[in-house]
Amino acid sequence: MSRITILILSVNEAPLLRWSLPAACAQGADEVVVIDDACTDATPELCEQFGARRLRLTRRRGYAAAMNAGLAACGGDWILWCNADCVLAEGFLDALRPHLDSPTLGSVVPRLLRATGMAPEHRTHEIDAAGLTIDHRRRSTLVGHGEPLERYARTGPAFGGDGACVLYRRACLDECAMGLEVLDEDMGLWATDADLAWRAQLLGWDARYEPRAVAWHRRFDHSGDSRADRAHRRLQFRNRLLMVVKNETPAGLARSLGWALAHEAGALARALTVEPFLLRGYLDVLGELPAARRRRRWVQARRRAARRDRSSGRRPRPPRPPFGLRPPAAEPTIGAAAEGAAGGQPQPTA
């Protein structure tokens, strides 16, 4: 039977861990590891109370660097990584286990439901994310965000999982890692999950959505702080472009050139007229471009090697990277259809 590790990152998030950690420890995983990112709160006491192993980082690291340290320090054939603001429902891992024998499966994507807080009374029946996708404009979006629960109730192929909660095969992460970096530390936070999902697709790994694996997620909201909101928006803007630089293929660009050019023209126009602080994002991309090009050469070389391996029979050849791929959505009821019309479009990841 496959060994599963649950990996949770805490950045002074003991109030969240009081809810998420016992739910994780009750899943029957082989190990639960908490990344203590230089915490000064009750994170150590909670790990001891619920029997989780604590990985102590002596200095504060960014999201990608902290997660990479955790991934390097834990074992298991599969690793479920979660944010501290994500509470797993009973039977979460049991719903994922039937998929784990597929040799081409790199990740399993759960159904995240929206929560306004951590307590049970704050949990809703509204979808937070049924995975993520990258569309023809090369925008990363959350599938089903804001839609009613019934919309994504069937298992099926997906592009990838939202970084708030996703299960990855260790072999897939190892193949996607550049040195010790599974997540791109130059990107920091935003779009690192989409970047990894795209890379895994290029290397021939599949992702599958499993709606019976349910978790509630209290999504981070920085809208009350205008300075933080601008900084996050600029980082999202920059990281989307860096992700494209690293992972785009000539054939993929040729298929979507019109959508991509139209979107870039619109993004530039908006930056010039509405959000001038985003213009600095272009300068940020230029500064990161040499490192991004080195990563691109590495990614594309591994992609060619993976294609040779598949042709020799190590793994079946997958379809081309499925831009726009979303899990199958059930036909909504009349009431659900009305709700979906009001808020049924994929939302930018946040």
Tab-separated table of C-alpha atoms in Angstrom:
chain	number	residue	atom	x	y	z
A	1	MET	CA	0.000	0.000	0.000
A	2	SER	CA	1.254	3.475	-0.845
A	3	ARG	CA	2.646	5.498	2.029
A	4	ILE	CA	1.107	8.965	2.409
A	5	THR	CA	2.539	11.968	4.229
A	6	ILE	CA	0.468	15.054	5.070
A	7	LEU	CA	2.532	18.241	5.014
A	8	ILE	CA	1.175	21.461	6.560
A	9	LEU	CA	2.852	24.872	6.557
A	10	SER	CA	2.425	27.143	9.598
A	11	VAL	CA	3.550	30.763	9.600
A	12	ASN	CA	2.424	31.793	13.108
A	13	GLU	CA	-0.916	30.150	12.331
A	14	ALA	CA	-1.627	28.311	15.576
A	15	PRO	CA	-5.260	29.552	15.681
A	16	LEU	CA	-5.795	27.845	12.319
A	17	LEU	CA	-3.834	24.716	13.255
A	18	ARG	CA	-6.127	24.162	16.250
A	19	TRP	CA	-8.763	23.186	13.670
A	20	SER	CA	-6.786	21.852	10.700
A	21	LEU	CA	-4.147	19.759	12.493
A	22	PRO	CA	-6.472	17.359	14.394
A	23	ALA	CA	-8.488	16.827	11.206
A	24	ALA	CA	-5.278	15.956	9.339
A	25	CYS	CA	-4.015	13.647	12.079
A	26	ALA	CA	-7.315	11.756	12.041
A	27	GLN	CA	-6.945	10.741	8.368
A	28	GLY	CA	-4.752	7.698	8.958
A	29	ALA	CA	-1.752	9.006	7.034
A	30	ASP	CA	1.607	7.378	7.647
A	31	GLU	CA	3.023	10.690	8.854
A	32	VAL	CA	1.852	14.248	9.493
A	33	VAL	CA	4.561	16.911	9.273
A	34	VAL	CA	4.157	20.581	10.196
A	35	ILE	CA	6.618	23.069	8.749
A	36	ASP	CA	7.278	25.533	11.576
A	37	ASP	CA	8.353	28.571	9.565
A	38	ALA	CA	10.177	30.336	12.424
A	39	CYS	CA	6.920	30.508	14.400
A	40	THR	CA	6.724	32.357	17.698
A	41	ASP	CA	3.235	31.127	18.616
A	42	ALA	CA	1.803	27.840	19.916
A	43	THR	CA	2.671	25.801	16.808
A	44	PRO	CA	5.206	23.582	18.685
A	45	GLU	CA	2.717	22.803	21.468
A	46	LEU	CA	-0.002	21.883	18.982
A	47	CYS	CA	2.328	19.525	17.110
A	48	GLU	CA	3.152	17.769	20.388
A	49	GLN	CA	-0.510	17.654	21.429
A	50	PHE	CA	-1.732	15.995	18.232
A	51	GLY	CA	1.310	13.831	17.507
A	52	ALA	CA	2.607	15.593	14.374
A	53	ARG	CA	6.291	15.824	13.549
A	54	ARG	CA	7.540	19.412	13.573
A	55	LEU	CA	10.116	20.627	11.057
A	56	ARG	CA	11.606	23.754	12.584
A	57	LEU	CA	12.949	26.450	10.242
A	58	THR	CA	15.166	28.787	12.240
A	59	ARG	CA	14.607	31.763	9.942
A	60	ARG	CA	11.458	32.844	8.162
A	61	ARG	CA	11.297	31.728	4.531
A	62	GLY	CA	8.889	32.521	1.749
A	63	TYR	CA	6.134	30.096	0.797
A	64	ALA	CA	7.984	28.253	-1.978
A	65	ALA	CA	11.246	27.969	-0.007
A	66	ALA	CA	9.458	26.742	3.138
A	67	MET	CA	7.459	24.153	1.196
A	68	ASN	CA	10.590	22.940	-0.591
A	69	ALA	CA	12.300	22.443	2.785
A	70	GLY	CA	9.314	20.428	3.974
A	71	LEU	CA	9.146	18.307	0.833
A	72	ALA	CA	12.868	17.513	1.142
A	73	ALA	CA	12.495	16.475	4.778
A	74	CYS	CA	9.519	14.115	4.571
A	75	GLY	CA	9.056	10.669	3.094
A	76	GLY	CA	6.126	8.834	1.602
A	77	ASP	CA	5.122	7.674	-1.872
A	78	TRP	CA	2.498	10.431	-1.935
A	79	ILE	CA	2.524	13.828	-0.225
A	80	LEU	CA	-0.612	15.772	0.570
A	81	TRP	CA	0.288	19.349	1.191
A	82	CYS	CA	-2.161	21.679	2.878
A	83	ASN	CA	-2.364	25.222	4.067
A	84	ALA	CA	-3.076	25.676	7.752
A	85	ASP	CA	-6.418	27.257	6.806
A	86	CYS	CA	-7.658	24.035	5.181
A	87	VAL	CA	-9.719	21.510	7.202
A	88	LEU	CA	-9.962	17.971	5.798
A	89	ALA	CA	-13.323	16.227	6.027
A	90	GLU	CA	-13.608	12.765	7.549
A	91	GLY	CA	-12.605	10.088	5.017
A	92	PHE	CA	-10.625	12.540	2.874
A	93	LEU	CA	-7.644	10.238	2.283
A	94	ASP	CA	-9.841	7.166	1.878
A	95	ALA	CA	-11.534	8.876	-1.077
A	96	LEU	CA	-8.164	9.481	-2.738
A	97	ARG	CA	-6.603	6.053	-2.249
A	98	PRO	CA	-8.392	4.217	-5.138
A	99	HIS	CA	-6.566	6.443	-7.640
A	100	LEU	CA	-3.051	5.856	-6.375
A	101	ASP	CA	-2.217	2.716	-8.387
A	102	SER	CA	-2.343	4.488	-11.753
A	103	PRO	CA	1.274	4.627	-13.044
A	104	THR	CA	0.774	7.873	-14.994
A	105	LEU	CA	-0.999	9.768	-12.221
A	106	GLY	CA	1.100	12.588	-10.796
A	107	SER	CA	-1.505	14.304	-8.632
A	108	VAL	CA	-5.014	13.941	-7.252
A	109	VAL	CA	-7.143	17.064	-6.881
A	110	PRO	CA	-9.730	17.285	-4.076
A	111	ARG	CA	-12.890	19.385	-3.958
A	112	LEU	CA	-12.358	22.469	-1.806
A	113	LEU	CA	-15.408	24.149	-0.323
A	114	ARG	CA	-15.485	27.747	0.802
A	115	ALA	CA	-15.260	28.604	4.494
A	116	THR	CA	-15.529	32.028	6.094
A	117	GLY	CA	-13.824	30.797	9.258
A	118	MET	CA	-12.416	27.617	10.758
A	119	ALA	CA	-15.334	26.467	12.921
A	120	PRO	CA	-18.008	24.131	11.462
A	121	GLU	CA	-20.634	26.881	11.450
A	122	HIS	CA	-18.453	28.874	9.043
A	123	ARG	CA	-18.360	26.148	6.389
A	124	THR	CA	-20.464	26.633	3.279
A	125	HIS	CA	-21.796	24.469	0.438
A	126	GLU	CA	-20.149	26.698	-2.168
A	127	ILE	CA	-17.141	25.547	-4.183
A	128	ASP	CA	-13.856	27.261	-3.436
A	129	ALA	CA	-11.872	25.284	-6.024
A	130	ALA	CA	-12.346	22.098	-8.042
A	131	GLY	CA	-8.711	22.273	-9.098
A	132	LEU	CA	-7.102	24.883	-11.296
A	133	THR	CA	-6.592	25.310	-14.995
A	134	ILE	CA	-4.618	27.433	-17.431
A	135	ASP	CA	-6.684	28.828	-20.260
A	136	HIS	CA	-5.732	29.864	-23.789
A	137	ARG	CA	-4.808	33.315	-22.486
A	138	ARG	CA	-2.326	31.595	-20.149
A	139	ARG	CA	-4.200	32.790	-17.083
A	140	SER	CA	-4.321	30.476	-14.099
A	141	THR	CA	-7.854	30.239	-12.714
A	142	LEU	CA	-9.654	28.313	-9.998
A	143	VAL	CA	-12.207	25.908	-11.436
A	144	GLY	CA	-15.717	26.306	-10.076
A	145	HIS	CA	-14.923	29.151	-7.683
A	146	GLY	CA	-18.195	30.478	-6.290
A	147	GLU	CA	-20.351	27.835	-7.970
A	148	PRO	CA	-22.873	25.626	-6.134
A	149	LEU	CA	-21.749	22.310	-4.722
A	150	GLU	CA	-23.554	20.232	-7.366
A	151	ARG	CA	-21.569	21.615	-10.312
A	152	TYR	CA	-18.406	19.521	-9.953
A	153	ALA	CA	-19.583	16.233	-8.478
A	154	ARG	CA	-17.947	13.764	-10.902
A	155	THR	CA	-14.387	12.507	-11.019
A	156	GLY	CA	-12.359	13.180	-14.161
A	157	PRO	CA	-9.111	14.548	-15.605
A	158	ALA	CA	-7.895	17.942	-14.426
A	159	PHE	CA	-5.033	20.273	-15.210
A	160	GLY	CA	-3.816	20.475	-11.617
A	161	GLY	CA	-4.636	21.205	-8.002
A	162	ASP	CA	-4.802	24.418	-6.043
A	163	GLY	CA	-1.842	24.752	-3.692
A	164	ALA	CA	-4.160	25.091	-0.688
A	165	CYS	CA	-4.644	21.312	-0.748
A	166	VAL	CA	-3.389	18.803	-3.320
A	167	LEU	CA	-1.941	15.284	-3.306
A	168	TYR	CA	1.244	14.690	-5.343
A	169	ARG	CA	3.136	11.511	-6.147
A	170	ARG	CA	6.681	11.723	-4.821
A	171	ALA	CA	8.098	10.450	-8.117
A	172	CYS	CA	6.319	13.265	-9.964
A	173	LEU	CA	7.711	15.894	-7.578
A	174	ASP	CA	11.205	14.443	-7.886
A	175	GLU	CA	11.009	14.572	-11.670
A	176	CYS	CA	9.703	18.138	-11.614
A	177	ALA	CA	12.358	19.370	-9.152
A	178	MET	CA	15.204	21.563	-10.308
A	179	GLY	CA	17.823	20.603	-7.761
A	180	LEU	CA	15.994	20.828	-4.436
A	181	GLU	CA	13.394	23.244	-5.784
A	182	VAL	CA	10.052	21.657	-6.501
A	183	LEU	CA	8.327	25.033	-6.295
A	184	ASP	CA	10.124	27.911	-7.998
A	185	GLU	CA	11.571	30.025	-5.197
A	186	ASP	CA	12.043	32.986	-7.531
A	187	MET	CA	8.254	33.137	-7.848
A	188	GLY	CA	7.722	33.109	-4.097
A	189	LEU	CA	3.985	32.453	-3.775
A	190	TRP	CA	1.431	33.300	-6.433
A	191	ALA	CA	1.097	30.824	-9.332
A	192	THR	CA	3.737	28.426	-7.987
A	193	ASP	CA	1.054	25.713	-7.895
A	194	ALA	CA	-0.020	26.380	-11.494
A	195	ASP	CA	3.619	26.482	-12.593
A	196	LEU	CA	4.242	23.060	-11.033
A	197	ALA	CA	1.046	21.618	-12.544
A	198	TRP	CA	2.055	22.865	-16.009
A	199	ARG	CA	5.544	21.415	-15.595
A	200	ALA	CA	4.101	18.058	-14.539
A	201	GLN	CA	1.851	18.044	-17.613
A	202	LEU	CA	4.842	18.746	-19.856
A	203	LEU	CA	6.696	15.818	-18.317
A	204	GLY	CA	3.820	13.454	-18.979
A	205	TRP	CA	2.091	13.232	-15.602
A	206	ASP	CA	-1.697	13.223	-15.358
A	207	ALA	CA	-3.891	14.886	-12.740
A	208	ARG	CA	-7.298	13.632	-11.639
A	209	TYR	CA	-10.125	15.325	-9.756
A	210	GLU	CA	-11.855	13.435	-6.958
A	211	PRO	CA	-14.928	15.252	-5.560
A	212	ARG	CA	-15.473	12.750	-2.735
A	213	ALA	CA	-12.309	14.088	-1.094
A	214	VAL	CA	-13.656	17.244	0.530
A	215	ALA	CA	-11.898	19.979	2.480
A	216	TRP	CA	-13.002	23.412	3.642
A	217	HIS	CA	-10.711	26.315	2.812
A	218	ARG	CA	-10.721	29.809	4.267
A	219	ARG	CA	-9.131	31.676	1.383
A	220	PHE	CA	-6.765	34.488	2.214
A	221	ASP	CA	-8.223	37.964	1.710
A	222	HIS	CA	-5.938	40.988	1.506
A	223	SER	CA	-8.518	43.400	0.056
A	224	GLY	CA	-8.590	45.499	3.227
A	225	ASP	CA	-4.953	46.569	2.822
A	226	SER	CA	-4.440	48.593	-0.341
A	227	ARG	CA	-0.634	48.455	-0.177
A	228	ALA	CA	-0.584	44.690	0.344
A	229	ASP	CA	-3.205	44.261	-2.376
A	230	ARG	CA	-1.047	46.157	-4.870
A	231	ALA	CA	2.023	44.136	-3.952
A	232	HIS	CA	0.138	40.869	-4.376
A	233	ARG	CA	-1.404	42.003	-7.659
A	234	ARG	CA	2.013	42.931	-9.028
A	235	LEU	CA	3.445	39.580	-7.935
A	236	GLN	CA	0.583	37.751	-9.648
A	237	PHE	CA	1.150	39.843	-12.780
A	238	ARG	CA	4.880	39.100	-12.794
A	239	ASN	CA	4.603	35.408	-11.983
A	240	ARG	CA	2.098	34.696	-14.733
A	241	LEU	CA	4.575	36.008	-17.300
A	242	LEU	CA	7.479	34.097	-15.741
A	243	MET	CA	5.404	30.904	-15.799
A	244	VAL	CA	4.756	31.364	-19.523
A	245	VAL	CA	8.438	32.052	-20.231
A	246	LYS	CA	9.452	28.806	-18.523
A	247	ASN	CA	6.780	26.418	-19.743
A	248	GLU	CA	5.318	27.571	-23.040
A	249	THR	CA	5.993	25.450	-26.119
A	250	PRO	CA	6.068	26.648	-29.746
A	251	ALA	CA	3.206	24.336	-30.657
A	252	GLY	CA	1.142	25.476	-27.676
A	253	LEU	CA	1.717	29.123	-28.477
A	254	ALA	CA	0.792	28.598	-32.120
A	255	ARG	CA	-2.535	27.073	-31.086
A	256	SER	CA	-3.388	29.970	-28.792
A	257	LEU	CA	-1.527	32.937	-30.253
A	258	GLY	CA	-4.627	35.031	-30.901
A	259	TRP	CA	-5.998	34.623	-27.374
A	260	ALA	CA	-2.584	35.241	-25.839
A	261	LEU	CA	-1.875	38.411	-27.824
A	262	ALA	CA	-5.327	39.828	-27.154
A	263	HIS	CA	-4.955	39.205	-23.439
A	264	GLU	CA	-1.477	40.754	-23.275
A	265	ALA	CA	-2.681	43.841	-25.137
A	266	GLY	CA	-5.584	44.186	-22.717
A	267	ALA	CA	-3.320	43.689	-19.697
A	268	LEU	CA	-0.944	46.388	-20.930
A	269	ALA	CA	-3.810	48.785	-21.619
A	270	ARG	CA	-5.211	48.238	-18.140
A	271	ALA	CA	-1.797	48.795	-16.562
A	272	LEU	CA	-1.391	52.044	-18.482
A	273	THR	CA	-4.836	53.424	-17.691
A	274	VAL	CA	-6.194	51.816	-14.511
A	275	GLU	CA	-3.446	50.087	-12.520
A	276	PRO	CA	-0.137	51.848	-13.280
A	277	PHE	CA	1.541	50.100	-10.339
A	278	LEU	CA	1.478	46.935	-12.476
A	279	LEU	CA	3.929	48.477	-14.934
A	280	ARG	CA	6.663	47.719	-12.460
A	281	GLY	CA	5.766	44.070	-12.973
A	282	TYR	CA	7.279	44.240	-16.461
A	283	LEU	CA	10.536	45.503	-14.941
A	284	ASP	CA	10.400	42.697	-12.388
A	285	VAL	CA	10.081	40.169	-15.228
A	286	LEU	CA	13.106	41.635	-16.988
A	287	GLY	CA	15.117	41.308	-13.799
A	288	GLU	CA	14.125	37.655	-13.392
A	289	LEU	CA	14.406	36.799	-17.081
A	290	PRO	CA	17.938	35.288	-17.049
A	291	ALA	CA	16.987	32.864	-14.260
A	292	ALA	CA	13.663	32.089	-15.936
A	293	ARG	CA	15.431	31.272	-19.209
A	294	ARG	CA	17.796	28.906	-17.379
A	295	ARG	CA	14.784	27.201	-15.858
A	296	ARG	CA	13.150	27.027	-19.266
A	297	ARG	CA	16.152	25.242	-20.768
A	298	TRP	CA	16.003	22.752	-17.897
A	299	VAL	CA	12.244	22.196	-18.245
A	300	GLN	CA	12.341	21.733	-22.001
A	301	ALA	CA	15.325	19.370	-21.793
A	302	ARG	CA	13.481	17.244	-19.234
A	303	ARG	CA	10.402	17.337	-21.449
A	304	ARG	CA	12.356	15.928	-24.379
A	305	ALA	CA	13.869	13.266	-22.120
A	306	ALA	CA	10.416	12.348	-20.818
A	307	ARG	CA	9.158	11.961	-24.389
A	308	ARG	CA	12.032	9.577	-25.141
A	309	ASP	CA	11.243	7.603	-21.990
A	310	ARG	CA	7.589	7.332	-22.983
A	311	SER	CA	8.474	6.177	-26.475
A	312	SER	CA	10.576	3.403	-24.918
A	313	GLY	CA	7.596	2.207	-22.909
A	314	ARG	CA	8.323	3.603	-19.443
A	315	ARG	CA	5.085	5.592	-19.391
A	316	PRO	CA	2.342	5.897	-21.986
A	317	ARG	CA	2.439	9.062	-24.068
A	318	PRO	CA	-0.088	11.538	-22.646
A	319	PRO	CA	-2.043	14.062	-24.688
A	320	ARG	CA	-0.530	17.481	-25.308
A	321	PRO	CA	-0.798	19.857	-22.341
A	322	PRO	CA	-4.571	20.306	-22.020
A	323	PHE	CA	-5.080	24.057	-21.767
A	324	GLY	CA	-8.566	24.793	-20.546
A	325	LEU	CA	-8.986	21.261	-19.162
A	326	ARG	CA	-11.537	21.214	-16.345
A	327	PRO	CA	-13.092	18.314	-14.434
A	328	PRO	CA	-16.513	17.267	-15.727
A	329	ALA	CA	-19.339	19.411	-14.369
A	330	ALA	CA	-22.706	17.842	-13.598
A	331	GLU	CA	-25.754	19.425	-15.172
A	332	PRO	CA	-27.101	21.903	-12.608
A	333	THR	CA	-30.622	22.007	-11.301
A	334	ILE	CA	-32.698	25.055	-12.193
A	335	GLY	CA	-31.763	26.750	-8.923
A	336	ALA	CA	-28.108	25.845	-9.281
A	337	ALA	CA	-28.098	27.072	-12.864
A	338	ALA	CA	-29.288	30.475	-11.698
A	339	GLU	CA	-26.532	30.610	-9.097
A	340	GLY	CA	-23.960	29.511	-11.653
A	341	ALA	CA	-25.044	32.267	-14.033
A	342	ALA	CA	-24.364	34.790	-11.296
A	343	GLY	CA	-20.898	33.600	-10.365
A	344	GLY	CA	-19.909	30.587	-12.414
A	345	GLN	CA	-16.792	31.785	-14.239
A	346	PRO	CA	-13.365	30.599	-13.097
A	347	GLN	CA	-11.643	33.138	-10.839
A	348	PRO	CA	-7.975	34.124	-10.757
A	349	THR	CA	-6.101	32.168	-8.128
A	350	ALA	CA	-5.423	34.073	-4.954
